[in-house]
Amino acid sequence: NAGVTQTPKFQVLKTGQSMTLQCAQDMNHNSMYWYRQDPGMGLRLIYYSASEGTTDKGEVPNGYNVSRLNKREFSLRLESAAPSQTSVYFCASSEEETYEQYFGPGTRLTVT
Amino acid sequence: TQLLEQSPQFLSIQEGENLTVYCNSSSVFSSLQWYRQEPGEGPVLLVTVVTGGEVKKLKRLTFQFGDARKDSSLHITAAQPGDTGLYLCAGGNNQGGKLIFGQGTELSVKP
């Protein structure tokens, strides 16, 4: 099992450009999450999906959109990137009973 | 808004020393998880505690959930350089699996 995979691993964008971060899990989990991690701020939830076909906003959703394409895949889109979105982005999925989360390796995004 | 405060934020110690990391909140959580993150990688789950007063041990790491389920601690005995990393606590309330993360404790263990 690959667990949670994310692409790309690194990305540099110019202000105003758009891009989609991809995430897939092979653990048959219902719930999936997108976080951003900034120095000294832990992990902050952007969006989450409790099941296929549903998505909800987290703590910091502004400037992002998500798609739960199917049970395996959950993508995060930046429509018009801003320097404030420079961060490391993590995707995670969780088991339904314990809510223990399994994380991907992250995408390091720089917006200039 | 539920918050989790971790202390200390940074900790630099010598190999063989003991240390404790604290995770505190004014809110009650149904479960508390601890993760460890190495540079360039995603967090990896260490343990989940769900009962007030619960103590779990993982080799040299001891995790405790407060009696009132508002706080937790991680104690490392005889720290080793391999323990170096970012330690994150996270509280859950069975709300669709959402977790509230603390800001993390950056641990450096020097040989």
PDB file of C-alpha atoms in Angstrom, chain B residues 4-102:
ATOM      1  CA  LEU B   4      -4.550  23.647  21.966  1.00  0.00           C
ATOM      2  CA  GLU B   5      -1.451  25.306  23.411  1.00  0.00           C
ATOM      3  CA  GLN B   6       1.806  23.374  23.361  1.00  0.00           C
ATOM      4  CA  SER B   7       4.816  24.164  25.495  1.00  0.00           C
ATOM      5  CA  PRO B   8       7.637  24.599  25.111  1.00  0.00           C
ATOM      6  CA  GLN B   9       7.754  25.605  21.446  1.00  0.00           C
ATOM      7  CA  PHE B  10      11.460  24.789  21.188  1.00  0.00           C
ATOM      8  CA  LEU B  11      13.573  22.387  23.201  1.00  0.00           C
ATOM      9  CA  SER B  12      17.273  21.637  22.735  1.00  0.00           C
ATOM     10  CA  ILE B  13      18.772  18.983  25.028  1.00  0.00           C
ATOM     11  CA  GLN B  14      21.705  16.591  25.278  1.00  0.00           C
ATOM     12  CA  GLU B  15      21.429  12.886  24.587  1.00  0.00           C
ATOM     13  CA  GLY B  16      20.383  10.996  27.720  1.00  0.00           C
ATOM     14  CA  GLU B  17      18.306  13.796  29.263  1.00  0.00           C
ATOM     15  CA  ASN B  18      14.610  13.496  30.073  1.00  0.00           C
ATOM     16  CA  LEU B  19      11.967  15.929  28.835  1.00  0.00           C
ATOM     17  CA  THR B  20       8.254  16.647  28.991  1.00  0.00           C
ATOM     18  CA  VAL B  21       6.087  18.388  26.407  1.00  0.00           C
ATOM     19  CA  TYR B  22       2.718  19.797  27.444  1.00  0.00           C
ATOM     20  CA  CYS B  23      -0.506  20.247  25.503  1.00  0.00           C
ATOM     21  CA  ASN B  24      -3.203  22.334  27.213  1.00  0.00           C
ATOM     22  CA  SER B  25      -6.701  23.553  26.436  1.00  0.00           C
ATOM     23  CA  SER B  26      -9.686  25.092  28.186  1.00  0.00           C
ATOM     24  CA  SER B  27     -11.920  22.763  26.140  1.00  0.00           C
ATOM     25  CA  VAL B  28     -12.742  19.097  26.644  1.00  0.00           C
ATOM     26  CA  PHE B  29     -11.747  16.662  23.908  1.00  0.00           C
ATOM     27  CA  SER B  30     -13.067  13.150  23.304  1.00  0.00           C
ATOM     28  CA  SER B  31      -9.620  12.017  22.163  1.00  0.00           C
ATOM     29  CA  LEU B  32      -6.084  13.340  22.024  1.00  0.00           C
ATOM     30  CA  GLN B  33      -3.482  12.251  19.499  1.00  0.00           C
ATOM     31  CA  TRP B  34       0.279  12.819  19.342  1.00  0.00           C
ATOM     32  CA  TYR B  35       2.150  12.969  16.043  1.00  0.00           C
ATOM     33  CA  ARG B  36       5.838  13.225  15.193  1.00  0.00           C
ATOM     34  CA  GLN B  37       7.058  14.958  12.052  1.00  0.00           C
ATOM     35  CA  GLU B  38      10.525  14.810  10.523  1.00  0.00           C
ATOM     36  CA  PRO B  39      11.807  17.504   8.125  1.00  0.00           C
ATOM     37  CA  GLY B  40      10.354  17.181   4.629  1.00  0.00           C
ATOM     38  CA  GLU B  41       7.786  14.575   5.638  1.00  0.00           C
ATOM     39  CA  GLY B  42       4.204  14.426   6.838  1.00  0.00           C
ATOM     40  CA  PRO B  43       3.244  13.862  10.494  1.00  0.00           C
ATOM     41  CA  VAL B  44       3.124  10.265  11.682  1.00  0.00           C
ATOM     42  CA  LEU B  45       0.751   9.157  14.422  1.00  0.00           C
ATOM     43  CA  LEU B  46       2.416   8.027  17.664  1.00  0.00           C
ATOM     44  CA  VAL B  47      -0.545   7.391  19.957  1.00  0.00           C
ATOM     45  CA  THR B  48      -4.215   8.096  20.662  1.00  0.00           C
ATOM     46  CA  VAL B  49      -5.601   8.501  24.200  1.00  0.00           C
ATOM     47  CA  VAL B  50      -9.343   8.578  24.821  1.00  0.00           C
ATOM     48  CA  THR B  51      -9.993   8.078  28.551  1.00  0.00           C
ATOM     49  CA  GLY B  52      -9.390  10.725  31.218  1.00  0.00           C
ATOM     50  CA  GLY B  53      -6.298   9.765  33.240  1.00  0.00           C
ATOM     51  CA  GLU B  54      -5.133   7.270  30.608  1.00  0.00           C
ATOM     52  CA  VAL B  55      -1.408   6.562  30.378  1.00  0.00           C
ATOM     53  CA  LYS B  56       0.180   4.885  27.353  1.00  0.00           C
ATOM     54  CA  LYS B  57       3.812   3.896  26.879  1.00  0.00           C
ATOM     55  CA  LEU B  58       5.694   3.511  23.623  1.00  0.00           C
ATOM     56  CA  LYS B  59       9.244   2.374  24.461  1.00  0.00           C
ATOM     57  CA  ARG B  60      10.855   5.458  26.053  1.00  0.00           C
ATOM     58  CA  LEU B  61       7.814   7.696  25.398  1.00  0.00           C
ATOM     59  CA  THR B  62       5.013   8.043  27.962  1.00  0.00           C
ATOM     60  CA  PHE B  63       1.746   9.782  27.061  1.00  0.00           C
ATOM     61  CA  GLN B  64      -0.855  10.909  29.566  1.00  0.00           C
ATOM     62  CA  PHE B  65      -4.365  12.291  29.075  1.00  0.00           C
ATOM     63  CA  GLY B  66      -5.553  14.611  31.851  1.00  0.00           C
ATOM     64  CA  ASP B  67      -8.359  13.481  34.138  1.00  0.00           C
ATOM     65  CA  ALA B  68     -10.666  16.187  32.766  1.00  0.00           C
ATOM     66  CA  ARG B  69      -9.626  15.438  29.144  1.00  0.00           C
ATOM     67  CA  LYS B  70      -8.447  19.036  28.635  1.00  0.00           C
ATOM     68  CA  ASP B  71      -4.705  18.436  28.609  1.00  0.00           C
ATOM     69  CA  SER B  72      -2.027  15.903  27.790  1.00  0.00           C
ATOM     70  CA  SER B  73       1.687  15.390  28.223  1.00  0.00           C
ATOM     71  CA  LEU B  74       4.453  13.534  26.432  1.00  0.00           C
ATOM     72  CA  HIS B  75       7.469  12.455  28.479  1.00  0.00           C
ATOM     73  CA  ILE B  76      10.626  11.112  26.849  1.00  0.00           C
ATOM     74  CA  THR B  77      13.135   9.236  28.991  1.00  0.00           C
ATOM     75  CA  ALA B  78      16.823   9.198  28.037  1.00  0.00           C
ATOM     76  CA  ALA B  79      16.344  11.127  24.793  1.00  0.00           C
ATOM     77  CA  GLN B  80      18.326  10.039  21.741  1.00  0.00           C
ATOM     78  CA  PRO B  81      19.275  11.983  18.576  1.00  0.00           C
ATOM     79  CA  GLY B  82      16.721   9.891  16.689  1.00  0.00           C
ATOM     80  CA  ASP B  83      13.979  11.547  18.771  1.00  0.00           C
ATOM     81  CA  THR B  84      14.703  14.870  17.057  1.00  0.00           C
ATOM     82  CA  GLY B  85      11.658  16.252  15.254  1.00  0.00           C
ATOM     83  CA  LEU B  86       8.453  18.259  15.553  1.00  0.00           C
ATOM     84  CA  TYR B  87       5.920  16.873  18.031  1.00  0.00           C
ATOM     85  CA  LEU B  88       2.285  17.810  17.493  1.00  0.00           C
ATOM     86  CA  CYS B  89      -0.707  17.188  19.714  1.00  0.00           C
ATOM     87  CA  ALA B  90      -4.197  17.111  18.209  1.00  0.00           C
ATOM     88  CA  GLY B  91      -7.611  17.007  19.867  1.00  0.00           C
ATOM     89  CA  GLY B  92     -10.728  15.458  18.400  1.00  0.00           C
ATOM     90  CA  ASN B  93     -14.441  15.668  19.165  1.00  0.00           C
ATOM     91  CA  ASN B  94     -15.897  13.174  16.721  1.00  0.00           C
ATOM     92  CA  GLN B  95     -16.944  15.997  14.380  1.00  0.00           C
ATOM     93  CA  GLY B  96     -16.426  14.254  11.075  1.00  0.00           C
ATOM     94  CA  GLY B  97     -12.922  13.329  12.146  1.00  0.00           C
ATOM     95  CA  LYS B  98     -11.764  16.948  12.383  1.00  0.00           C
ATOM     96  CA  LEU B  99      -8.786  17.557  14.632  1.00  0.00           C
ATOM     97  CA  ILE B 100      -7.514  20.725  16.311  1.00  0.00           C
ATOM     98  CA  PHE B 101      -3.705  20.814  16.225  1.00  0.00           C
ATOM     99  CA  GLY B 102      -1.354  22.503  18.650  1.00  0.00           C
TER     100      GLY B 102
END
